[in-house]
Coordinates of C-alpha atoms and ligand atoms in Angstrom, one line a residue:
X406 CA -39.3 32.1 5.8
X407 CA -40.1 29.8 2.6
X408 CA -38.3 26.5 1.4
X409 CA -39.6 24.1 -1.4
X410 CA -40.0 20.8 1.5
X411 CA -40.3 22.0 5.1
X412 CA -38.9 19.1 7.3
X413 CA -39.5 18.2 10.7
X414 CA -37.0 16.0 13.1
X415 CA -33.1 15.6 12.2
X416 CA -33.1 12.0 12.8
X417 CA -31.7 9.8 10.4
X418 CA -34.9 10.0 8.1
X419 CA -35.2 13.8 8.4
X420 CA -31.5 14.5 7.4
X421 CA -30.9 11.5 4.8
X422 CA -34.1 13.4 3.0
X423 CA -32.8 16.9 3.0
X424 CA -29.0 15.1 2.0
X425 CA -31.2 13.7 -0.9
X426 CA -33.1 17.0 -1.9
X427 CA -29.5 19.0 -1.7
X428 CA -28.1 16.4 -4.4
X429 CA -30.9 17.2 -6.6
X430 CA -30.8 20.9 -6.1
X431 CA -34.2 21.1 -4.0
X432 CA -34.2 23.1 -0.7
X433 CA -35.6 21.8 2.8
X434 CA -35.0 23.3 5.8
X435 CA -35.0 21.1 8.8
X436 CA -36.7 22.0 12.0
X437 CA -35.4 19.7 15.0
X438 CA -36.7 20.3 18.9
X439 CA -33.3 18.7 20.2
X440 CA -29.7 20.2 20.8
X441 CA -27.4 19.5 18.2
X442 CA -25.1 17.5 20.3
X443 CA -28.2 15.6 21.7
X444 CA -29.5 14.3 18.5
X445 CA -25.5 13.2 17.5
X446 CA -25.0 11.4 20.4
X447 CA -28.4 8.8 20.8
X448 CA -27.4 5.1 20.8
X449 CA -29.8 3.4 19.0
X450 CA -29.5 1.3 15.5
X451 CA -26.2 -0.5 15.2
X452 CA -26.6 -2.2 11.9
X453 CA -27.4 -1.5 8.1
X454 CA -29.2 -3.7 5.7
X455 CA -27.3 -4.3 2.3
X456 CA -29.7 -1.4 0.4
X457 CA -29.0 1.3 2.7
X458 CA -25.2 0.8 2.5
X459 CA -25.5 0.7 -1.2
X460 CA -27.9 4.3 -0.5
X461 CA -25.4 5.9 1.8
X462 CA -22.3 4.7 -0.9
X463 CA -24.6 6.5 -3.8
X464 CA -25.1 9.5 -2.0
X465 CA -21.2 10.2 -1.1
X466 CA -21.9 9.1 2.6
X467 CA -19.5 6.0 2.3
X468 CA -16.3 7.4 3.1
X469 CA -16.6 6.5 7.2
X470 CA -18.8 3.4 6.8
X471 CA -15.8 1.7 4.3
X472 CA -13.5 2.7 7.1
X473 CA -15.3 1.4 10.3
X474 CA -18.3 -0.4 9.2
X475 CA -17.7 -3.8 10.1
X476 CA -19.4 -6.6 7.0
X477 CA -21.6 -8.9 8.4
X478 CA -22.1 -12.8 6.3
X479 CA -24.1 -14.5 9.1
X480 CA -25.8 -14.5 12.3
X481 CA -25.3 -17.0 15.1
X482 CA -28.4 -18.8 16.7
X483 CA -27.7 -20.2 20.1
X484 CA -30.3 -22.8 21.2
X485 CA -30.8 -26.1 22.9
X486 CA -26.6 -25.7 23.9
X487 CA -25.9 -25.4 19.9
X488 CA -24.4 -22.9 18.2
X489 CA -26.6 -22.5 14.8
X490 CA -24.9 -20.5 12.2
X491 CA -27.1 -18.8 9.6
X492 CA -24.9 -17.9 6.5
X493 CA -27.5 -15.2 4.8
X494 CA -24.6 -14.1 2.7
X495 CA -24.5 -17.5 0.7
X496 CA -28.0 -18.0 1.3
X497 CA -29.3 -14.4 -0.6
X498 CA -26.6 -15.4 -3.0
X499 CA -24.0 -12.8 -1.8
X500 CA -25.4 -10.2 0.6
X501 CA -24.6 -8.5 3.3
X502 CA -25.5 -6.8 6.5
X503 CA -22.6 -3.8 8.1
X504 CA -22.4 -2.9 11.6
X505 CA -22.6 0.6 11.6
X506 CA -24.0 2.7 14.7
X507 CA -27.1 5.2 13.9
X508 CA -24.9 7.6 16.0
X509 CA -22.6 7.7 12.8
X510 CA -25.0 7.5 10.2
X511 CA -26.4 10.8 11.6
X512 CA -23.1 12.7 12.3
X513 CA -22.3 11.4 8.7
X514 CA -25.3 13.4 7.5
X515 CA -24.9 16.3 9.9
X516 CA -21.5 16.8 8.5
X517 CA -23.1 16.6 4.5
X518 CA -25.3 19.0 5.8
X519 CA -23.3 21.2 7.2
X520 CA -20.7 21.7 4.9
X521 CA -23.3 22.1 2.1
X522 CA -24.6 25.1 4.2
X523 CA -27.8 23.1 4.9
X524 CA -30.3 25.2 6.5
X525 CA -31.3 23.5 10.3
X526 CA -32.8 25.0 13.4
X527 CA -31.8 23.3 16.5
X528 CA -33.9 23.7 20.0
X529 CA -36.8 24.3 17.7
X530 CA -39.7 22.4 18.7
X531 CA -42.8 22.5 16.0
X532 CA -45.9 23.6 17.8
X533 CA -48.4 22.7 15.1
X534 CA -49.0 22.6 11.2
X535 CA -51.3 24.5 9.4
X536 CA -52.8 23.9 6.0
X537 CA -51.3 20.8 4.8
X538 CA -54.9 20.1 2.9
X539 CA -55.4 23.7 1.3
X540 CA -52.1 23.4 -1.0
X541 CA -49.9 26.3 1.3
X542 CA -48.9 24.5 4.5
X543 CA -47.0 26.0 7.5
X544 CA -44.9 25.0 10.1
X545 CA -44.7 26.8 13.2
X546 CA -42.4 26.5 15.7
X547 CA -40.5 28.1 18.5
X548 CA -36.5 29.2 17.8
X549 CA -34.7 31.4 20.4
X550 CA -37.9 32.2 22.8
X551 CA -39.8 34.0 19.6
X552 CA -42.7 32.3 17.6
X553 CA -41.9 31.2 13.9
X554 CA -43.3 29.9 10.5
X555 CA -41.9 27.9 7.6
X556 CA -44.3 28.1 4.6
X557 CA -43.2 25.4 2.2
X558 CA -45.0 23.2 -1.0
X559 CA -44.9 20.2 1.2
X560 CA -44.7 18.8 4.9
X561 CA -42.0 15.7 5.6
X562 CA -43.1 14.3 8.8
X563 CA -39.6 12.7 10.1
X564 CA -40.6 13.4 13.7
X565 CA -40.1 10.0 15.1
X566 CA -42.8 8.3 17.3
X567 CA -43.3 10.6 19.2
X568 CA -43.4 14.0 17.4
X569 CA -46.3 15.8 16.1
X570 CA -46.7 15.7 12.4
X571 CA -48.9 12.1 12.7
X572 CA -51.5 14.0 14.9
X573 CA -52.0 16.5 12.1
X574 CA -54.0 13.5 9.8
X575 CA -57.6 13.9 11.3
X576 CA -58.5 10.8 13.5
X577 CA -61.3 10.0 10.9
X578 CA -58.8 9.2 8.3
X579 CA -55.6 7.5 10.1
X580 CA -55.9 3.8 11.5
X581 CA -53.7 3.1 13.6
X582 CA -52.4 -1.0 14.4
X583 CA -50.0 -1.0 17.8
X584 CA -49.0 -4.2 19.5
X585 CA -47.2 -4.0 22.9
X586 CA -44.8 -6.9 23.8
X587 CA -44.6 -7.9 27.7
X588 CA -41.2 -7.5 27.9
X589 CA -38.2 -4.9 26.9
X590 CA -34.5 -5.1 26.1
X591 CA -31.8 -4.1 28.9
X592 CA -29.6 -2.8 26.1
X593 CA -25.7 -2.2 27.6
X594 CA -22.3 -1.1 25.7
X595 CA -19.0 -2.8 27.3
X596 CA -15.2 -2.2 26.4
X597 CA -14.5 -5.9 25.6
X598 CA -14.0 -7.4 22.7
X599 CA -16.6 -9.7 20.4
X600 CA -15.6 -13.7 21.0
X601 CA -16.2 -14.4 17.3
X602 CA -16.4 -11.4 14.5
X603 CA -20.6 -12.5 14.1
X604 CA -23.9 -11.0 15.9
X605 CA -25.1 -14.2 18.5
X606 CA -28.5 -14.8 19.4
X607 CA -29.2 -16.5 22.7
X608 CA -32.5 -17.9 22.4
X609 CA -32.7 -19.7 26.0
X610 CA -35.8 -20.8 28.2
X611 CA -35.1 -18.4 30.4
X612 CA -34.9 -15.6 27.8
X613 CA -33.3 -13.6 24.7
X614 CA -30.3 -12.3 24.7
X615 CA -27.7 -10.9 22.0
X616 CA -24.2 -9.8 21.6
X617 CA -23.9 -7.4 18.8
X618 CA -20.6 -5.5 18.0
X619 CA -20.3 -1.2 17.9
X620 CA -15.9 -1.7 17.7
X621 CA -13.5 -4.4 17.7
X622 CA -12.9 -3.1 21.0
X623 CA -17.0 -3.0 22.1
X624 CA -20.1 -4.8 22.2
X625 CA -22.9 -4.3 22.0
X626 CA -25.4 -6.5 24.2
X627 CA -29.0 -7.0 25.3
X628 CA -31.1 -9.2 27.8
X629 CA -34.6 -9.8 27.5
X630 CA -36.2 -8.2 30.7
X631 CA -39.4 -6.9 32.1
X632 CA -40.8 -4.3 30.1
X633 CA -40.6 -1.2 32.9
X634 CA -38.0 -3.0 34.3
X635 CA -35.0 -0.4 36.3
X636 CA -31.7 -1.2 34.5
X637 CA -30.3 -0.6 38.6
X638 CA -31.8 -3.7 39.7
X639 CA -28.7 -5.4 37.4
X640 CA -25.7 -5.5 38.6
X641 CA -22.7 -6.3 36.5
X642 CA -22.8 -9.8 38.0
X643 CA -26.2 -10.3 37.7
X644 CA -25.5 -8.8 33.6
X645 CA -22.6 -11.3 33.2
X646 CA -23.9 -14.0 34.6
X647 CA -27.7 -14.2 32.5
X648 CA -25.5 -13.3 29.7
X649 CA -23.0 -16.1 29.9
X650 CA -26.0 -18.8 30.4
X651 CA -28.2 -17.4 27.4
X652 CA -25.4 -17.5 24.8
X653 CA -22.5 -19.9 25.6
X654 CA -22.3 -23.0 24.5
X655 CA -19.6 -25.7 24.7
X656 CA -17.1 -25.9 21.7
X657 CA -17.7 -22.0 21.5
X658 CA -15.4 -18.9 22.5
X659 CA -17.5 -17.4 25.7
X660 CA -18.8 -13.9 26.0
X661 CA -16.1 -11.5 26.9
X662 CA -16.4 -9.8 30.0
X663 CA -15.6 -6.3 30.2
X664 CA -16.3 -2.5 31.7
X665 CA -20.2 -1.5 31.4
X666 CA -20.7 1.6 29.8
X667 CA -24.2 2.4 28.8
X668 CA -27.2 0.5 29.9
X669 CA -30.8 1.7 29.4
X670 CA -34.4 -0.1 29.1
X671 CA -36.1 -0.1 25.6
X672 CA -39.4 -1.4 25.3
X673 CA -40.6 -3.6 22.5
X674 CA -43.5 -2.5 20.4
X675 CA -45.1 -3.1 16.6
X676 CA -46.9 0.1 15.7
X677 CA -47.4 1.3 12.0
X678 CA -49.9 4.1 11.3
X679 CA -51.7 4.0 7.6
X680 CA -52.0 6.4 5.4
X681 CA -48.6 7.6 5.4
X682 CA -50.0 11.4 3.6
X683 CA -52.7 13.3 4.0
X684 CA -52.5 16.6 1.6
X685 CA -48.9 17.7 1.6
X686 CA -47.9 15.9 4.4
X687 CA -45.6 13.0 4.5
X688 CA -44.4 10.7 7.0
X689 CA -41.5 8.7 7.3
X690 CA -39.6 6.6 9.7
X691 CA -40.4 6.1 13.2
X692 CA -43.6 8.6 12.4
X693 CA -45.4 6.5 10.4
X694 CA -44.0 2.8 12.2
X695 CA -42.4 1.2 14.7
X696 CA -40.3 -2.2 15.0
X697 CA -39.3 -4.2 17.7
X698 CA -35.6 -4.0 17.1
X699 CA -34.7 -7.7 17.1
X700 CA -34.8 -7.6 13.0
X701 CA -32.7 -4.6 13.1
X702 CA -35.5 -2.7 10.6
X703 CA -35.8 0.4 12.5
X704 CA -33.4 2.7 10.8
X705 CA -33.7 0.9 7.4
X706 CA -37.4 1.1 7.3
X707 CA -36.4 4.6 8.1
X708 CA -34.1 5.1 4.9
X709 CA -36.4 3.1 2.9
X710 CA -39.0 5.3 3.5
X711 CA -36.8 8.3 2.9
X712 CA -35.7 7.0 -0.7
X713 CA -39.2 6.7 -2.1
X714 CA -40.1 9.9 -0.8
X715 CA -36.9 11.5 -2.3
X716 CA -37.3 10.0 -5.4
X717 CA -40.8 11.1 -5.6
X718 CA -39.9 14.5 -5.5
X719 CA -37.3 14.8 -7.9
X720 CA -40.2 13.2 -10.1
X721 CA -42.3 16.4 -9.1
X722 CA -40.0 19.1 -9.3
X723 CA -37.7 17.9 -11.9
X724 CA -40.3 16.2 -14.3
X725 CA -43.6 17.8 -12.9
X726 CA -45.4 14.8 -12.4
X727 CA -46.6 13.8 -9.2
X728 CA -47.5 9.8 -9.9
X729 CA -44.9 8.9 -7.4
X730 CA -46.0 11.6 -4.7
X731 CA -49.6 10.3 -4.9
X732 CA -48.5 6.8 -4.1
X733 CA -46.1 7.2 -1.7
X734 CA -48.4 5.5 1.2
X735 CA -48.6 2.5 -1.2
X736 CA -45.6 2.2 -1.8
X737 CA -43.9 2.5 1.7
X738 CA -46.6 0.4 3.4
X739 CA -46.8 -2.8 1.2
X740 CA -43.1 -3.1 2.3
X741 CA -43.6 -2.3 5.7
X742 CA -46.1 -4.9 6.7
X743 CA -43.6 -7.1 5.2
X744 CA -40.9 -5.6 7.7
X745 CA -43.8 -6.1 10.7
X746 CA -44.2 -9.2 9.5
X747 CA -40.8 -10.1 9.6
X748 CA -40.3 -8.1 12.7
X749 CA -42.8 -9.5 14.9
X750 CA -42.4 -13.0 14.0
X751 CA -38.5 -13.0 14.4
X752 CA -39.8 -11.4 17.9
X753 CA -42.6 -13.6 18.8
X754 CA -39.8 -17.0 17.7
X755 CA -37.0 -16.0 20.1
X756 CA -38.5 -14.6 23.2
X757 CA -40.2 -16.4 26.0
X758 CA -43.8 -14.6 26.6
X759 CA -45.3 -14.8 30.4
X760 CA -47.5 -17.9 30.4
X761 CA -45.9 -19.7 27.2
X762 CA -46.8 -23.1 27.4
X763 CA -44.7 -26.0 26.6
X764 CA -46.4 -27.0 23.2
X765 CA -46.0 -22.8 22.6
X766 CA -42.4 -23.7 23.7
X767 CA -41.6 -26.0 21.6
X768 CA -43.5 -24.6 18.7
X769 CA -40.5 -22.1 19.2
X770 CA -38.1 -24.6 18.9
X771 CA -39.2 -25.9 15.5
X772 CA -39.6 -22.3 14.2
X773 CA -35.8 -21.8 14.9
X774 CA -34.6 -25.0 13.9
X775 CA -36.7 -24.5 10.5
X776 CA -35.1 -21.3 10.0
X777 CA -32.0 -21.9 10.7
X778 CA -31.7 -25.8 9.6
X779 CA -33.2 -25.4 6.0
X780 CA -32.7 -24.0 3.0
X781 CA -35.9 -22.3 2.5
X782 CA -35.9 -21.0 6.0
X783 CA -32.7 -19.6 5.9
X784 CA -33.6 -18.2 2.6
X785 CA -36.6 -16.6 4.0
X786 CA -34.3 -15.0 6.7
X787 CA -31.6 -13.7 4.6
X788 CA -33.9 -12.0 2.0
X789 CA -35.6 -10.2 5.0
X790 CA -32.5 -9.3 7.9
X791 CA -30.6 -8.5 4.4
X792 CA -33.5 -6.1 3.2
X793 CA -36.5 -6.3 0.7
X794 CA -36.7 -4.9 -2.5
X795 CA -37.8 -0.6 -2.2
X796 CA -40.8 -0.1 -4.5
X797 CA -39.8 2.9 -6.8
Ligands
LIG2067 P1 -36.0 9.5 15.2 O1 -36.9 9.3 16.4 O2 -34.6 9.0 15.1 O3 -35.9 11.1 14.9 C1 -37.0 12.0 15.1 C2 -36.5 13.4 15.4 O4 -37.6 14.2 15.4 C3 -35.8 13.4 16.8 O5 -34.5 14.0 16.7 C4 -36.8 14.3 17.6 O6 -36.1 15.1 18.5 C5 -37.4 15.1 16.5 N1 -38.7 15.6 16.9 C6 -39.7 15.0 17.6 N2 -40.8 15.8 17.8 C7 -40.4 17.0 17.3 C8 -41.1 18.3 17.2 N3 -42.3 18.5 17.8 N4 -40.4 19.3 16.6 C9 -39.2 19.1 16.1 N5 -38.5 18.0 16.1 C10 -39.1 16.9 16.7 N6 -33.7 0.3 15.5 C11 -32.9 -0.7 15.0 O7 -33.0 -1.0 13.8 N7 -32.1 -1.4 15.9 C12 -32.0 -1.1 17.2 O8 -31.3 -1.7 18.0 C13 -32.8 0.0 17.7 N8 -32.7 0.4 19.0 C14 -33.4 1.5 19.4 C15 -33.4 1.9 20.8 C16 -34.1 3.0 21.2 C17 -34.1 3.4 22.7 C18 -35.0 3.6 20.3 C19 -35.9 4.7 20.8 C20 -35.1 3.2 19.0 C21 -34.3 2.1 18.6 N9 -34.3 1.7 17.2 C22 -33.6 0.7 16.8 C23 -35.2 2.4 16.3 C24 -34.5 3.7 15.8 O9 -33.3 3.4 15.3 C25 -35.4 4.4 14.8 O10 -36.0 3.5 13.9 C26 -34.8 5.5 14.0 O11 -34.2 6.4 14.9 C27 -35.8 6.1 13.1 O12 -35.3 7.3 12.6 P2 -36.3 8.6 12.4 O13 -37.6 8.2 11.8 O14 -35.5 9.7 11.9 O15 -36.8 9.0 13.9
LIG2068 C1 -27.8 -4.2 16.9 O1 -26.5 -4.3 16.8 O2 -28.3 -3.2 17.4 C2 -28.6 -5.3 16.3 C3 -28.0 -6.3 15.6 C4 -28.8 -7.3 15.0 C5 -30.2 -7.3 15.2 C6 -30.8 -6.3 16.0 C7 -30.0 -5.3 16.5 O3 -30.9 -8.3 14.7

């Protein structure tokens, strides 16, 4: 079997790419260890920085996300018994953020892909590569209990964090940053209704929490917790009750109680892996970096990633020059420390770390009241939560 870009993982990077590559008449076949159904139905992401809407709208993917996304014009900081608004809308000078789940970004690709008779391989886990440095790589994986290979001009490493395609760049020429965070997000879904139409931040003494919004029927919400901590040791009082004292405040509707659907751990990490290539591999997404998700950056670093690595091969097929190809690493990683950067300090700001101090404390405090009580912070934050500028 041959294709043009052999592509491995159908997350949202792996399937925006080959979405791309279709438009432009280039053939990639994507290789994805997971069911179908499994890959459709992760909760992850739930909301889209003003470039990727504008990307999914360009690409003919905007026909669901005018119907259900849900535009976002400010976040709500809740600390010291306030209620801090942070208008990013006004203060980027007019954009936006969109609730819209990962879940339907990806079925909204599946579907592109399927109906343009997109070649994928479900239950196909990739064993190993071969030859991404000698100018013919191959993919082999398993499909239906027998052994296969993909020969392709290139490798797109969309694997996620922990697929395969990073372990094929030799240890002697990948470094590696990681930073673990001592604590995790109990992340829940409940059938009640948002209090107000914006994404609340609880930045409390005791700990983070947020109430995010998947419907206006469900919410989405999260409670700083130990990092291996077993989402059975919370009860749905014990949920309600943390979540009622981090985020309401008087003069404010209160959190909405309602039926508990989904609640799972995630831990909290900053990991980004550099160079993004090595031969005729190229990573993206989750495979080359990982956020913790408080800046919401996962998925868009994803689709970020995705549309310099698209556009750089259209350059190569289309114009046969490979300028862009060659610095794709660049490219993607002078953005991305920007996006740890924001990341991890957005993280460090509104969570209370074992140990913290008071002066660390209240260092905390001034961070979020300079962010949200000035016009260059709030600047600084809408330009990032909004998204940076993708390097062509
Ligand atoms: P993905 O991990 O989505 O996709 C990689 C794909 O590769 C998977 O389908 C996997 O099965 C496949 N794969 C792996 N190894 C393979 C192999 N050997 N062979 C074939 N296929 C293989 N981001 C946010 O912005 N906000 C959030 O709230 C948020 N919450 C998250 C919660 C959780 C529990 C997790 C894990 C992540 C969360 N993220 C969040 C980050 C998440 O959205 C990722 O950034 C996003 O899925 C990245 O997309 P991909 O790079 O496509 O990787
Ligand atoms: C989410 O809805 O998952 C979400 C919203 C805002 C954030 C992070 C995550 O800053």
């Amino acid at each position: 079997m041959r294709t043009q870009v052999g592509i491995v993982g159908a997350g949202p990077a792996g399937l925006m790419l080959s979405h791309m590559l279709h438009l432009e008449g280039i053939d990639s076949v994507i290789i994805e260890r997971a069911g179908k159904e499994h890959v459709q139905a992760r909760l992850r992401a739930g909301v889209l920085e003003q470039g990727t809407f504008e990307m999914m709208k360009e690409l003919g993917l905007g026909e669901r996300l005018a119907q259900r996304g849900l535009e976002q014009h400010a976040l709500d900081f809740r600390f010291g018994g306030e209620s801090h608004r942070l208008d990013f809308h006004q203060a980027s000078g007019g954009r936006s953020a969109w609730v819209y789940p990962q879940h339907d970004v990806v079925t909204d690709l599946m579907n592109a892909r399927t109906r343009a008779g997109g070649r994928m391989f479900f239950e196909a886990p990739v064993t190993r590569l071969e030859g991404v440095r000698d100018g013919r790589p191959v993919i082999h994986f398993e499909h239906e209990g027998k052994a296969q290979r993909l020969e392709c001009d290139f490798i797109a490493g969309c694997d996620g964090f922990r697929g395969v395609c990073r372990d094929a760049i030799p240890a002697d020429v990948i470094k590696v940053y990681d930073r673990v965070y001592p604590f995790g997000w109990l992340g829940m879904l409940a059938d009640a209704p948002a209090p107000t139409s914006e994404i609340t931040w609880g930045c409390h003494e005791d700990g983070f929490a947020m109430l995010s919004i998947r419907s206006p029927t469900v919410t989405r919400l999260y409670l700083q917790c130990e990092p291996d901590e077993n989402p059975d040791n919370w009860s749905d009082d014990r949920i309600w009750s943390e979540l009622h004292k981090r985020l309401d405040v008087p003069g404010m509707p209160p959190v909405n109680e309602g039926r508990i659907t989904q609640k799972a751990v995630t831990a909290m990490r900053s990991f980004l892996a550099e160079p993004m290539q090595y031969g005729q591999l190229f990573l993206a997404g989750d495979a080359a970096h990982i956020v913790p998700p408080t800046g919401a950056k996962g998925l868009n670093s994803a689709m970020a990633d995705v549309k310099v690595l698209g556009l750089a091969f259209v350059e190569h097929y289309k114009r046969g020059s490979g300028t862009w190809l060659a610095r794709y690493s660049d490219t993607c990683l002078k953005r991305m420390w920007l996006v740890q950067r924001f990341s991890a300090g957005l993280c460090t700001m509104v969570h209370q770390f074992p140990g913290n101090s008071d002066f660390v404390r209240r260092l905390q405090r001034a961070d979020l009241e300079y962010m949200t009580g000035t016009v260059p912070g709030r600047l600084q934050f809408a330009e990032n939560f909004t998204g940076l500028p993708i390097g062509a």
